[in-house]
Amino acid sequence: MSNHLENQVRTCDTTGLPVCLTAQKFIKLNGVFAVIFLLIGAIAAVLLALTRWPAVHLLDAQWYYRILTAHGMNMLIFWILFIEVAILYFACTTLLNSRLFSKKIAWVSFVMMLVGAVMVNVIVFIGKADVLMTSYIPLLAHPVFYLGIILVAVGTLIGVYNFFATVYIAKRDKTYDGSVPLVVFGAIAAAIIAVVTLLHGAVVMIPTFTWSMGWTAQPDPGWYRLIWWGLGHQSQQVNVCAMVSVWYLLASLTTGAKPLNQAVCRSAFVLYILFINLASAHHLLVDPGVGAGWKIWNTSYAMYLAVLASMIHGFTVPASVEIAQRAKGYVRGLFGWLTNAPWKNPGFSAFFLSLVIFGFIGGITGVTLGTQQINILAHNTLRIPGHFHATVVGGTSLAFMGLIYYVVPLIFQREFYARSLAIIQPYIFGIGIVMLSFGMSFAGSAGVPRRHWDVEFTGANLAAGFDSGTHLWLGVMGIGGVLAFIGLLTFILLTVAAVFFGKSNKGRAMTPWATPKTLVTEGDVDATEDHRSPGTMTLVIILLVTFVVYYFANWLALTDVWHVR
Amino acid sequence: MSQDKKHPLQKLLDNPWLLLALGVLIPVLSYTVWGWVELATLAPAALP
């Protein structure tokens, strides 16, 4: 039973799903501004890559830290939060066959988020908040900077409330039967994590704002770091959850894959809900104020349950694709299903590249760097950005790009131009990010610090700097950054052209991206009932072996600097 | 299967409000409150 208001719903001409027109408006608004903030963050990104590459060293110190602040805020907060609110509104309305709970609340949320994000950007670019995204106390920014973040956090929290209220009325009005779909369950998990995240944001930013106004004393720096990372890192866990939901959605849209086992997939999301937020403690592993018990519990024993969840999703998502492909008749060898996957569909290539980059680079480095002993090698080196550019950019942003290749034709009802360019875009971006991440990670392994403007320490009384091998990796990082920027700019141009000037597809199905043909006939029971996934098992074993080698290589590296006699 | 005969895990999975409560409680206790208590009870370092 539907609860849509009269004339406030349409049926998607491609999927047959109901689209709440109020939700559609806010999906569009949040989506458009998400891409604008992505563009600002991307321009900042290429300037930073060309500065951290010593052979170019583009910006002066002041502009480097200013642009680094803008890059972090736009990429890690604004782009991600705006697109995630759009995803939440889509999941709770279209997939639950429900109307959006409140248009007014959606407006309040959107306006607060937008005003806050504009305030932060303006105050950063006029040079009143060169404090980086973390804004560690005692660094002091203009009060508008903190107020803008508070507005964004509270606005997003209001949007999350609208999501939960919609889930409530959908259940009350019985708009769906049984359990919510898996993608909605993933969105609920992301929203729960967002609540914890945004509460931490409010708790840390309000006293920091009153301090910046001169009304209260300076908060304790140790306390600030503890609570701020409840915002800073946990917001990236919202990304992980939303990204995994998008993986399931894109796997279904591009290959017809169905979740391998609903209970297992949902249980993995529950592990995220309960334990993934503890990972914030990684950032305090060298802080003296908190003890070893707190550090070890939060970053290993409990947090590994969230790692287990990622490993479950890392298996079930590609395995569901493999089973769907084998059911279509792509049964040859271990990887016939993969080589015959729709690689010319940017929705699929973005999703699968995101899965591989997140798992093989982001996941393996994350678990290793989060180990307390090994962390001492890597803390505050370029290895850390090398890790999170693989998770947040190569993982989350690339998956969201894949989603947008469907959102534009299905929600905006516009077709993409230059489709051949769209086909190669995820590869350009993915290769660029992999090069960037590798360059950062290896340069960081040589000791190159993160955040620092001049790793050569020009003008220092003592000789400093790094050898030619390290400079080679910094060059790889720079070239990768430029390549990723080209890929990102291509994506933005394609999206803007489609949204504002694309041909309308109203009244007909979207022009399909490539989808695999079915080779088997209806009577071929062996193929359609084959639920094995040996190819995915092989990939999983390769992942685990890679992890073991990387993990022990790091312990070996630790023995080089920490002699035990 | 009737509502009463649902598996306890399925009941948990179908209850977003309980998940919300647990999802807030566990990280707030394990990360935030515990960490806050450690910082609050830290003895001031003696200056040389």
Coordinates of C-alpha atoms in Angstrom, one line a residue:
Chain A
M1 CA 0.0 0.0 0.0
S2 CA 1.4 3.4 -1.0
N3 CA 1.2 6.5 1.1
H4 CA 2.1 9.0 -1.7
L5 CA 0.1 12.2 -1.9
E6 CA -2.0 12.8 -5.0
N7 CA 0.1 14.0 -8.0
Q8 CA 3.3 13.7 -5.9
V9 CA 4.6 10.5 -7.3
R10 CA 5.7 9.2 -10.7
T11 CA 6.6 5.8 -12.0
C12 CA 10.1 5.4 -13.2
D13 CA 10.0 4.5 -16.9
T14 CA 13.1 2.3 -16.6
T15 CA 12.8 0.5 -13.3
G16 CA 9.0 0.7 -12.7
L17 CA 9.7 2.0 -9.2
P18 CA 7.7 4.8 -7.7
V19 CA 9.5 8.1 -7.3
C20 CA 8.3 10.6 -4.7
L21 CA 8.4 14.0 -6.4
T22 CA 9.3 15.9 -3.2
A23 CA 12.1 13.5 -2.5
Q24 CA 13.2 13.8 -6.2
K25 CA 13.5 17.6 -5.8
F26 CA 15.8 17.2 -2.8
I27 CA 17.8 14.4 -4.3
K28 CA 18.4 16.8 -7.3
L29 CA 19.3 19.8 -5.1
N30 CA 21.6 17.8 -2.8
G31 CA 23.2 16.1 -5.8
V32 CA 23.9 19.3 -7.7
F33 CA 25.5 21.0 -4.7
A34 CA 27.4 17.8 -3.9
V35 CA 29.0 18.0 -7.4
I36 CA 29.8 21.7 -6.9
F37 CA 31.6 21.0 -3.7
L38 CA 33.3 18.1 -5.4
L39 CA 34.6 20.5 -8.1
I40 CA 35.9 23.0 -5.5
G41 CA 37.6 20.1 -3.7
A42 CA 39.0 18.7 -6.9
I43 CA 40.6 22.0 -8.0
A44 CA 42.1 22.2 -4.5
A45 CA 43.3 18.6 -4.9
V46 CA 45.3 19.2 -8.0
L47 CA 46.9 22.3 -6.6
L48 CA 48.0 20.3 -3.5
A49 CA 49.3 17.4 -5.6
L50 CA 51.4 19.9 -7.6
T51 CA 52.7 21.5 -4.4
R52 CA 53.6 18.3 -2.6
W53 CA 55.5 17.1 -5.7
P54 CA 58.8 18.8 -4.9
A55 CA 59.8 19.1 -8.5
V56 CA 56.8 21.5 -9.0
H57 CA 56.1 22.9 -5.5
L58 CA 53.4 25.2 -6.9
L59 CA 51.8 27.1 -4.0
D60 CA 53.5 29.2 -1.3
A61 CA 53.2 28.0 2.3
Q62 CA 50.2 30.2 3.2
W63 CA 48.1 29.2 0.2
Y64 CA 49.1 25.6 0.6
Y65 CA 47.6 25.4 4.1
R66 CA 44.6 27.4 3.0
I67 CA 43.9 25.2 0.0
L68 CA 44.5 22.1 2.1
T69 CA 41.8 23.3 4.6
A70 CA 39.4 23.9 1.7
H71 CA 40.2 20.5 0.1
G72 CA 39.5 18.6 3.3
M73 CA 36.3 20.4 4.1
N74 CA 34.9 20.1 0.6
M75 CA 35.9 16.6 -0.1
L76 CA 35.5 14.9 3.2
I77 CA 32.5 16.8 4.6
F78 CA 30.5 18.7 2.0
W79 CA 30.6 16.5 -1.1
I80 CA 30.1 13.4 1.0
L81 CA 27.3 14.7 3.3
F82 CA 25.3 16.3 0.5
I83 CA 25.4 13.2 -1.7
E84 CA 24.7 10.9 1.3
V85 CA 21.5 12.9 2.2
A86 CA 20.5 12.4 -1.4
I87 CA 21.1 8.7 -1.1
L88 CA 19.1 8.5 2.2
Y89 CA 16.1 10.3 0.6
F90 CA 16.2 8.0 -2.4
A91 CA 16.5 4.8 -0.3
C92 CA 13.6 5.7 2.1
T93 CA 11.2 6.8 -0.6
T94 CA 11.7 5.0 -3.9
L95 CA 12.8 1.7 -2.4
L96 CA 10.1 1.7 0.4
N97 CA 7.4 3.0 -1.9
S98 CA 6.8 5.9 0.5
R99 CA 6.5 9.7 0.4
L100 CA 9.1 11.8 2.1
F101 CA 8.1 12.5 5.6
S102 CA 8.4 16.3 5.5
K103 CA 9.1 18.8 2.7
K104 CA 9.6 21.6 5.2
I105 CA 12.1 19.7 7.2
A106 CA 13.9 18.8 4.0
W107 CA 14.1 22.5 3.2
V108 CA 15.4 23.4 6.6
S109 CA 18.1 20.7 6.4
F110 CA 19.2 21.7 2.9
V111 CA 19.3 25.4 3.6
M112 CA 21.3 25.0 6.8
M113 CA 23.8 22.7 5.1
L114 CA 24.2 25.0 2.2
V115 CA 24.5 28.2 4.2
G116 CA 27.0 26.4 6.5
A117 CA 29.1 25.1 3.6
V118 CA 29.2 28.5 1.9
M119 CA 30.2 30.2 5.2
V120 CA 33.1 27.8 5.7
N121 CA 34.3 28.1 2.1
V122 CA 34.1 31.9 2.1
I123 CA 36.0 32.3 5.4
V124 CA 38.6 29.8 4.3
F125 CA 39.3 31.4 1.0
I126 CA 39.5 34.9 2.4
G127 CA 42.3 33.6 4.7
K128 CA 40.6 33.7 8.1
A129 CA 40.7 29.9 8.8
D130 CA 44.1 28.5 7.8
V131 CA 43.7 25.7 10.4
L132 CA 43.3 22.6 8.2
M133 CA 40.2 20.5 8.4
T134 CA 41.1 19.2 11.9
S135 CA 41.4 22.7 13.3
Y136 CA 43.4 21.4 16.2
I137 CA 43.3 23.7 19.2
P138 CA 45.1 26.0 20.0
L139 CA 44.9 26.9 16.3
L140 CA 42.2 29.5 16.1
A141 CA 39.9 30.2 13.1
H142 CA 37.3 32.9 12.6
P143 CA 34.1 32.1 14.5
V144 CA 32.3 31.8 11.1
F145 CA 34.3 28.7 10.3
Y146 CA 33.1 26.8 13.4
L147 CA 29.5 28.2 13.0
G148 CA 29.4 27.0 9.4
I149 CA 30.5 23.5 10.5
I150 CA 27.8 23.5 13.2
L151 CA 25.2 24.5 10.7
V152 CA 26.3 21.7 8.3
A153 CA 26.3 19.1 11.1
V154 CA 22.9 20.1 12.5
G155 CA 21.4 20.5 9.0
T156 CA 22.6 17.0 8.1
L157 CA 21.2 15.7 11.4
I158 CA 17.8 17.2 10.5
G159 CA 18.0 15.4 7.1
V160 CA 18.8 12.2 8.9
Y161 CA 15.8 12.7 11.1
N162 CA 13.6 13.2 8.0
F163 CA 15.0 9.9 6.7
F164 CA 14.2 8.0 10.0
A165 CA 10.7 9.6 10.1
T166 CA 10.1 8.4 6.5
V167 CA 11.2 4.9 7.5
Y168 CA 8.7 5.1 10.4
I169 CA 5.7 6.2 8.3
A170 CA 6.6 3.7 5.6
K171 CA 6.4 0.9 8.2
R172 CA 3.3 2.4 9.8
D173 CA 1.5 2.7 6.4
K174 CA 2.7 -0.8 5.3
T175 CA 4.1 0.5 2.1
Y176 CA 6.3 -2.6 1.9
D177 CA 6.1 -6.2 2.9
G178 CA 8.4 -8.0 5.3
S179 CA 11.9 -6.6 5.9
V180 CA 13.2 -3.4 4.2
P181 CA 15.4 -4.1 1.1
L182 CA 19.1 -4.7 1.8
V183 CA 20.1 -1.3 0.2
V184 CA 17.6 0.5 2.6
F185 CA 19.1 -1.5 5.5
G186 CA 22.5 -0.3 4.5
A187 CA 21.2 3.3 4.4
I188 CA 19.7 2.8 7.9
A189 CA 23.1 1.7 9.1
A190 CA 24.8 4.7 7.5
A191 CA 22.2 7.0 9.1
I192 CA 22.7 5.5 12.5
I193 CA 26.5 6.0 12.2
A194 CA 25.8 9.6 11.0
V195 CA 23.8 10.3 14.2
V196 CA 26.8 9.4 16.4
T197 CA 29.1 11.3 14.1
L198 CA 27.1 14.5 14.0
L199 CA 26.4 14.5 17.8
H200 CA 30.2 14.4 18.3
G201 CA 30.5 17.3 15.8
A202 CA 28.0 19.4 17.8
V203 CA 29.7 18.5 21.1
V204 CA 33.1 19.6 19.9
M205 CA 32.3 22.5 17.7
I206 CA 29.9 24.4 20.0
P207 CA 32.5 25.1 22.8
T208 CA 35.1 25.7 20.2
F209 CA 32.9 28.3 18.6
T210 CA 32.1 30.0 22.0
W211 CA 35.9 30.0 22.6
S212 CA 36.5 31.7 19.3
M213 CA 34.0 34.3 20.2
G214 CA 35.8 35.0 23.5
W215 CA 32.9 33.9 25.6
T216 CA 34.4 30.8 27.2
A217 CA 37.9 29.4 28.0
Q218 CA 39.9 27.4 25.5
P219 CA 38.8 23.7 25.5
D220 CA 41.4 21.2 26.5
P221 CA 43.4 20.2 23.3
G222 CA 43.4 16.5 24.3
W223 CA 39.6 16.5 24.8
Y224 CA 39.2 18.4 21.5
R225 CA 41.1 15.7 19.6
L226 CA 39.1 12.9 21.3
I227 CA 35.8 14.4 20.4
W228 CA 36.8 15.9 17.0
W229 CA 37.8 12.5 15.7
G230 CA 34.4 11.3 16.7
L231 CA 33.3 13.6 13.9
G232 CA 36.3 13.4 11.6
H233 CA 36.8 9.7 11.4
Q234 CA 33.3 8.5 12.0
S235 CA 32.0 10.7 9.1
Q236 CA 34.2 8.4 6.9
Q237 CA 32.5 5.4 8.4
V238 CA 29.2 6.8 7.2
N239 CA 30.9 6.8 3.8
V240 CA 31.9 3.1 4.1
C241 CA 28.3 2.1 4.9
A242 CA 26.8 4.2 2.2
M243 CA 29.4 3.0 -0.3
V244 CA 28.7 -0.7 0.5
S245 CA 25.0 0.0 0.0
V246 CA 25.8 1.5 -3.4
W247 CA 27.9 -1.5 -4.3
Y248 CA 24.8 -3.8 -3.7
L249 CA 22.6 -1.4 -5.7
L250 CA 25.0 -1.1 -8.6
A251 CA 25.7 -4.8 -8.7
S252 CA 22.0 -5.3 -9.1
L253 CA 21.5 -2.5 -11.6
T254 CA 24.4 -3.5 -13.8
T255 CA 24.5 -7.3 -13.7
G256 CA 21.1 -8.3 -12.1
A257 CA 23.0 -9.6 -9.0
K258 CA 21.0 -10.5 -6.0
P259 CA 22.3 -10.5 -2.4
L260 CA 24.0 -13.8 -1.6
N261 CA 22.3 -14.2 1.8
Q262 CA 20.2 -11.5 3.3
A263 CA 20.8 -12.5 6.9
V264 CA 24.6 -12.6 6.5
C265 CA 24.7 -9.3 4.6
R266 CA 22.5 -7.5 7.1
S267 CA 24.5 -9.0 10.1
A268 CA 27.6 -7.5 8.5
F269 CA 25.9 -4.1 8.5
V270 CA 25.0 -4.6 12.2
L271 CA 28.7 -5.1 12.9
Y272 CA 29.3 -1.8 11.3
I273 CA 26.6 -0.1 13.4
L274 CA 28.0 -1.5 16.6
F275 CA 31.8 -1.4 16.1
I276 CA 33.0 0.7 13.2
N277 CA 32.9 4.0 15.0
L278 CA 35.5 2.8 17.5
A279 CA 38.1 3.2 14.7
S280 CA 38.4 6.9 15.5
A281 CA 40.8 5.8 18.2
H282 CA 43.4 5.2 15.5
H283 CA 44.1 8.9 15.4
L284 CA 45.0 9.0 19.1
L285 CA 47.4 6.0 19.0
V286 CA 50.3 8.3 19.9
D287 CA 48.4 10.6 22.2
P288 CA 49.7 10.3 25.8
G289 CA 46.5 11.2 27.4
V290 CA 44.6 8.0 26.8
G291 CA 45.9 4.6 28.0
A292 CA 47.0 1.4 26.2
G293 CA 43.8 -0.4 27.3
W294 CA 41.6 2.2 25.7
K295 CA 43.7 2.2 22.5
I296 CA 44.0 -1.6 22.1
W297 CA 40.4 -2.3 22.8
N298 CA 39.1 0.3 20.5
T299 CA 41.5 -0.2 17.6
S300 CA 41.8 -4.0 17.6
Y301 CA 39.6 -6.4 19.6
A302 CA 36.3 -4.5 19.0
M303 CA 37.2 -2.8 15.8
Y304 CA 38.2 -6.1 14.1
L305 CA 34.5 -7.0 14.2
A306 CA 33.9 -4.1 11.8
V307 CA 36.8 -5.4 9.7
L308 CA 35.0 -8.7 9.6
A309 CA 32.0 -6.9 8.3
S310 CA 34.0 -5.4 5.5
M311 CA 35.4 -8.8 4.6
I312 CA 31.9 -10.3 4.5
H313 CA 30.8 -7.5 2.1
G314 CA 34.0 -7.9 0.2
F315 CA 33.1 -11.5 -0.5
T316 CA 29.3 -11.3 -0.9
V317 CA 29.2 -8.4 -3.3
P318 CA 31.6 -9.9 -6.0
A319 CA 30.2 -13.4 -5.3
S320 CA 26.7 -12.2 -6.1
V321 CA 28.0 -10.7 -9.4
E322 CA 29.8 -14.0 -10.2
I323 CA 26.7 -16.0 -9.5
A324 CA 24.5 -13.7 -11.6
Q325 CA 27.1 -13.9 -14.4
R326 CA 27.4 -17.7 -14.2
A327 CA 23.6 -17.9 -14.4
K328 CA 23.7 -16.0 -17.6
G329 CA 26.1 -18.6 -19.0
Y330 CA 29.5 -17.1 -18.3
V331 CA 30.9 -20.2 -16.7
R332 CA 34.2 -20.6 -18.5
G333 CA 37.2 -21.0 -16.1
L334 CA 37.6 -19.2 -12.9
F335 CA 37.2 -15.7 -14.2
G336 CA 35.1 -16.0 -17.3
W337 CA 32.3 -14.2 -15.4
L338 CA 34.6 -11.3 -14.6
T339 CA 36.2 -10.9 -18.1
N340 CA 32.7 -10.9 -19.6
A341 CA 31.3 -8.4 -17.0
P342 CA 30.0 -5.1 -18.4
W343 CA 33.2 -3.2 -18.3
K344 CA 31.9 -0.7 -20.8
N345 CA 29.2 0.3 -18.3
P346 CA 30.6 3.1 -16.2
G347 CA 28.2 2.2 -13.4
F348 CA 29.8 -1.3 -13.2
S349 CA 33.4 -0.3 -13.8
A350 CA 33.2 2.4 -11.2
F351 CA 31.6 0.0 -8.7
F352 CA 34.0 -2.8 -9.3
L353 CA 37.1 -0.6 -9.3
S354 CA 35.9 1.0 -6.1
L355 CA 35.5 -2.5 -4.6
V356 CA 39.1 -3.5 -5.6
I357 CA 40.8 -0.3 -4.6
F358 CA 38.9 -0.1 -1.3
G359 CA 39.7 -3.8 -0.4
F360 CA 43.2 -4.3 -1.7
I361 CA 44.7 -0.9 -0.9
G362 CA 42.4 0.9 1.5
G363 CA 41.4 -2.1 3.6
I364 CA 44.8 -3.8 3.9
T365 CA 46.7 -0.6 4.7
G366 CA 43.9 0.5 7.1
V367 CA 44.0 -2.6 9.3
T368 CA 47.8 -2.6 9.2
L369 CA 48.3 1.1 10.1
G370 CA 45.6 0.8 12.8
T371 CA 47.8 -1.7 14.7
Q372 CA 49.2 0.2 17.7
Q373 CA 52.8 -1.0 17.3
I374 CA 53.0 -0.4 13.5
N375 CA 51.2 2.9 13.8
I376 CA 54.3 4.4 15.5
L377 CA 56.1 3.9 12.1
A378 CA 53.4 5.6 10.1
H379 CA 51.7 8.1 12.3
N380 CA 51.6 11.6 10.7
T381 CA 53.5 10.3 7.6
L382 CA 52.2 10.5 4.1
R383 CA 51.2 6.8 4.5
I384 CA 48.0 7.9 6.2
P385 CA 46.7 10.0 3.3
G386 CA 47.9 7.2 1.1
H387 CA 45.5 4.9 3.0
F388 CA 42.5 7.1 3.1
H389 CA 42.7 8.3 -0.5
A390 CA 42.2 4.6 -1.4
T391 CA 39.2 4.3 0.9
V392 CA 37.4 7.6 0.6
V393 CA 38.3 8.6 -2.9
G394 CA 39.1 5.3 -4.7
G395 CA 36.4 3.6 -2.7
T396 CA 33.6 5.9 -1.8
S397 CA 33.8 8.7 -4.4
L398 CA 34.3 6.3 -7.3
A399 CA 31.3 4.2 -6.2
F400 CA 29.2 7.4 -5.9
M401 CA 30.3 8.4 -9.4
G402 CA 29.0 5.0 -10.6
L403 CA 25.7 5.7 -8.9
I404 CA 25.4 9.1 -10.5
Y405 CA 25.7 7.5 -14.0
Y406 CA 22.3 6.0 -13.0
V407 CA 20.9 8.9 -10.9
V408 CA 21.1 11.4 -13.8
P409 CA 19.0 9.3 -16.3
L410 CA 16.6 7.9 -13.7
I411 CA 16.0 10.9 -11.4
F412 CA 17.0 13.9 -13.5
Q413 CA 15.5 12.1 -16.5
R414 CA 18.4 13.3 -18.7
E415 CA 20.7 11.4 -21.0
F416 CA 24.5 11.6 -20.9
Y417 CA 26.4 13.1 -23.9
A418 CA 29.8 11.7 -25.0
R419 CA 29.0 8.2 -23.7
S420 CA 32.3 6.8 -25.0
L421 CA 34.1 9.3 -22.7
A422 CA 31.9 8.2 -19.8
I423 CA 33.0 4.6 -20.4
I424 CA 36.7 5.4 -19.9
Q425 CA 36.2 8.0 -17.1
P426 CA 36.2 5.6 -14.1
Y427 CA 39.4 4.0 -15.4
I428 CA 41.2 7.4 -15.7
F429 CA 40.1 8.4 -12.2
G430 CA 40.8 4.9 -10.7
I431 CA 44.3 4.6 -12.2
G432 CA 45.1 8.2 -11.0
I433 CA 44.0 7.5 -7.5
V434 CA 45.9 4.2 -7.3
M435 CA 49.1 6.0 -8.5
L436 CA 48.4 8.8 -5.9
S437 CA 47.8 6.3 -3.1
F438 CA 50.9 4.2 -4.0
G439 CA 53.1 7.4 -4.3
M440 CA 51.9 8.7 -0.9
S441 CA 52.3 5.3 0.8
F442 CA 55.8 4.6 -0.4
A443 CA 57.0 8.2 0.1
G444 CA 55.4 8.0 3.6
S445 CA 57.3 4.8 4.3
A446 CA 60.5 6.7 3.8
G447 CA 59.3 9.2 6.4
V448 CA 57.8 12.0 4.3
P449 CA 55.4 13.8 6.7
R450 CA 51.7 14.3 6.0
R451 CA 50.3 17.9 5.7
H452 CA 53.8 19.5 5.5
W453 CA 54.4 22.1 2.8
D454 CA 58.1 21.7 2.3
V455 CA 59.5 18.2 2.9
E456 CA 62.9 19.4 1.9
F457 CA 63.0 21.8 4.9
T458 CA 64.6 24.4 2.7
G459 CA 66.8 26.8 4.6
A460 CA 67.1 24.5 7.7
N461 CA 70.5 24.7 9.5
L462 CA 70.9 20.9 9.3
A463 CA 70.7 19.0 6.0
A464 CA 67.2 17.5 5.6
G465 CA 65.2 16.0 2.8
F466 CA 64.8 12.7 1.1
D467 CA 66.7 10.5 -1.3
S468 CA 66.0 10.1 -5.1
G469 CA 63.8 7.0 -4.6
T470 CA 61.5 8.9 -2.3
H471 CA 61.3 11.7 -4.9
L472 CA 60.4 9.2 -7.5
W473 CA 57.3 8.2 -5.4
L474 CA 56.4 11.8 -4.8
G475 CA 56.5 12.2 -8.6
V476 CA 54.2 9.2 -9.0
M477 CA 51.9 10.8 -6.4
G478 CA 51.9 14.1 -8.4
I479 CA 51.2 12.4 -11.8
G480 CA 48.5 10.3 -10.2
G481 CA 46.9 13.4 -8.7
V482 CA 46.9 15.1 -12.1
L483 CA 45.4 12.0 -13.8
A484 CA 42.8 11.7 -11.1
F485 CA 41.9 15.3 -11.5
I486 CA 41.5 14.8 -15.3
G487 CA 39.2 11.9 -14.5
L488 CA 37.2 13.9 -12.0
L489 CA 36.9 16.9 -14.2
T490 CA 35.7 14.7 -17.0
F491 CA 33.0 13.2 -14.7
I492 CA 31.9 16.7 -13.6
L493 CA 31.7 18.0 -17.2
L494 CA 29.8 15.0 -18.3
T495 CA 27.4 15.3 -15.4
V496 CA 26.8 19.0 -15.7
A497 CA 26.2 18.7 -19.5
A498 CA 23.7 15.9 -18.9
V499 CA 21.9 17.5 -16.0
F500 CA 21.5 21.0 -17.7
F501 CA 21.6 20.2 -21.4
G502 CA 21.0 16.5 -21.7
K503 CA 18.2 15.1 -23.9
S504 CA 15.1 14.3 -21.8
N505 CA 14.1 10.7 -21.5
K506 CA 10.7 11.4 -19.9
G507 CA 8.1 8.9 -21.1
R508 CA 10.6 6.2 -22.1
A509 CA 13.3 4.0 -20.5
M510 CA 16.8 5.4 -20.1
T511 CA 19.3 4.6 -22.8
P512 CA 20.9 1.5 -21.3
W513 CA 24.6 1.3 -20.4
A514 CA 26.1 -2.0 -21.5
T515 CA 24.7 -5.0 -19.7
P516 CA 25.8 -8.7 -20.2
K517 CA 23.8 -10.8 -22.6
T518 CA 22.2 -14.0 -21.4
L519 CA 23.9 -16.9 -23.1
V520 CA 21.8 -19.7 -21.5
T521 CA 18.4 -20.8 -22.6
E522 CA 15.5 -21.0 -20.1
G523 CA 15.8 -24.8 -19.9
D524 CA 19.4 -24.7 -18.9
V525 CA 18.9 -25.6 -15.2
D526 CA 22.5 -26.4 -14.5
A527 CA 23.7 -22.8 -15.2
T528 CA 20.8 -20.9 -13.6
E529 CA 21.0 -23.0 -10.4
D530 CA 24.8 -22.8 -10.1
H531 CA 25.4 -20.9 -6.9
R532 CA 29.2 -21.5 -6.7
S533 CA 31.6 -18.7 -6.7
P534 CA 35.1 -20.1 -7.1
G535 CA 36.4 -17.0 -8.9
T536 CA 35.5 -14.8 -5.9
M537 CA 37.0 -17.4 -3.5
T538 CA 40.3 -17.1 -5.5
L539 CA 40.2 -13.3 -5.3
V540 CA 39.6 -13.6 -1.5
I541 CA 42.6 -15.9 -1.0
I542 CA 44.8 -13.5 -3.1
L543 CA 43.5 -10.6 -0.8
L544 CA 44.3 -12.5 2.4
V545 CA 47.8 -13.5 1.1
T546 CA 48.5 -9.9 0.1
F547 CA 47.4 -8.8 3.6
V548 CA 49.5 -11.3 5.4
V549 CA 52.6 -10.3 3.3
Y550 CA 52.0 -6.6 3.9
Y551 CA 51.3 -7.0 7.6
F552 CA 54.4 -9.0 8.3
A553 CA 56.5 -6.7 6.1
N554 CA 55.5 -3.9 8.4
W555 CA 56.4 -5.8 11.5
L556 CA 59.8 -6.5 9.8
A557 CA 60.1 -2.8 9.2
L558 CA 59.4 -2.1 12.8
T559 CA 62.2 -4.3 13.9
D560 CA 64.6 -2.1 11.9
V561 CA 63.8 0.9 14.0
W562 CA 63.0 -0.8 17.3
H563 CA 65.8 -3.2 18.2
V564 CA 64.9 -5.9 20.7
R565 CA 67.9 -7.4 22.4
Chain B
M1 CA 6.1 -17.1 9.5
S2 CA 4.2 -15.1 12.1
Q3 CA 5.7 -12.1 13.9
D4 CA 6.0 -14.1 17.1
K5 CA 8.1 -16.9 15.6
K6 CA 10.7 -14.6 14.2
H7 CA 14.3 -15.5 14.9
P8 CA 15.8 -13.1 17.6
L9 CA 18.4 -12.0 15.1
Q10 CA 15.7 -11.3 12.5
K11 CA 13.8 -9.3 15.2
L12 CA 17.0 -7.2 15.8
L13 CA 17.5 -6.7 12.0
D14 CA 13.9 -5.5 11.6
N15 CA 14.1 -3.0 14.5
P16 CA 15.9 0.1 13.4
W17 CA 15.2 1.9 16.7
L18 CA 16.9 -0.8 18.8
L19 CA 19.8 -0.7 16.3
L20 CA 19.9 3.1 16.6
A21 CA 20.0 2.9 20.4
L22 CA 22.8 0.2 20.4
G23 CA 24.6 2.0 17.6
V24 CA 24.8 5.2 19.7
L25 CA 25.4 3.6 23.0
I26 CA 28.3 1.3 22.2
P27 CA 30.7 3.8 20.5
V28 CA 29.7 6.5 22.9
L29 CA 30.6 4.3 25.9
S30 CA 33.6 2.5 24.4
Y31 CA 35.2 5.4 22.7
T32 CA 33.9 8.7 24.0
V33 CA 33.0 8.2 27.7
W34 CA 35.9 5.9 28.4
G35 CA 38.4 8.2 26.6
W36 CA 36.8 11.3 28.3
V37 CA 37.2 9.6 31.8
E38 CA 40.8 8.8 31.0
L39 CA 41.6 12.4 30.1
A40 CA 39.6 13.8 33.0
T41 CA 41.5 11.6 35.6
L42 CA 44.9 12.2 34.2
A43 CA 47.2 13.5 36.8
P44 CA 48.9 16.8 35.9
A45 CA 52.5 16.4 35.0
A46 CA 55.0 17.8 37.4
L47 CA 56.9 20.7 35.9
P48 CA 60.7 20.4 36.1

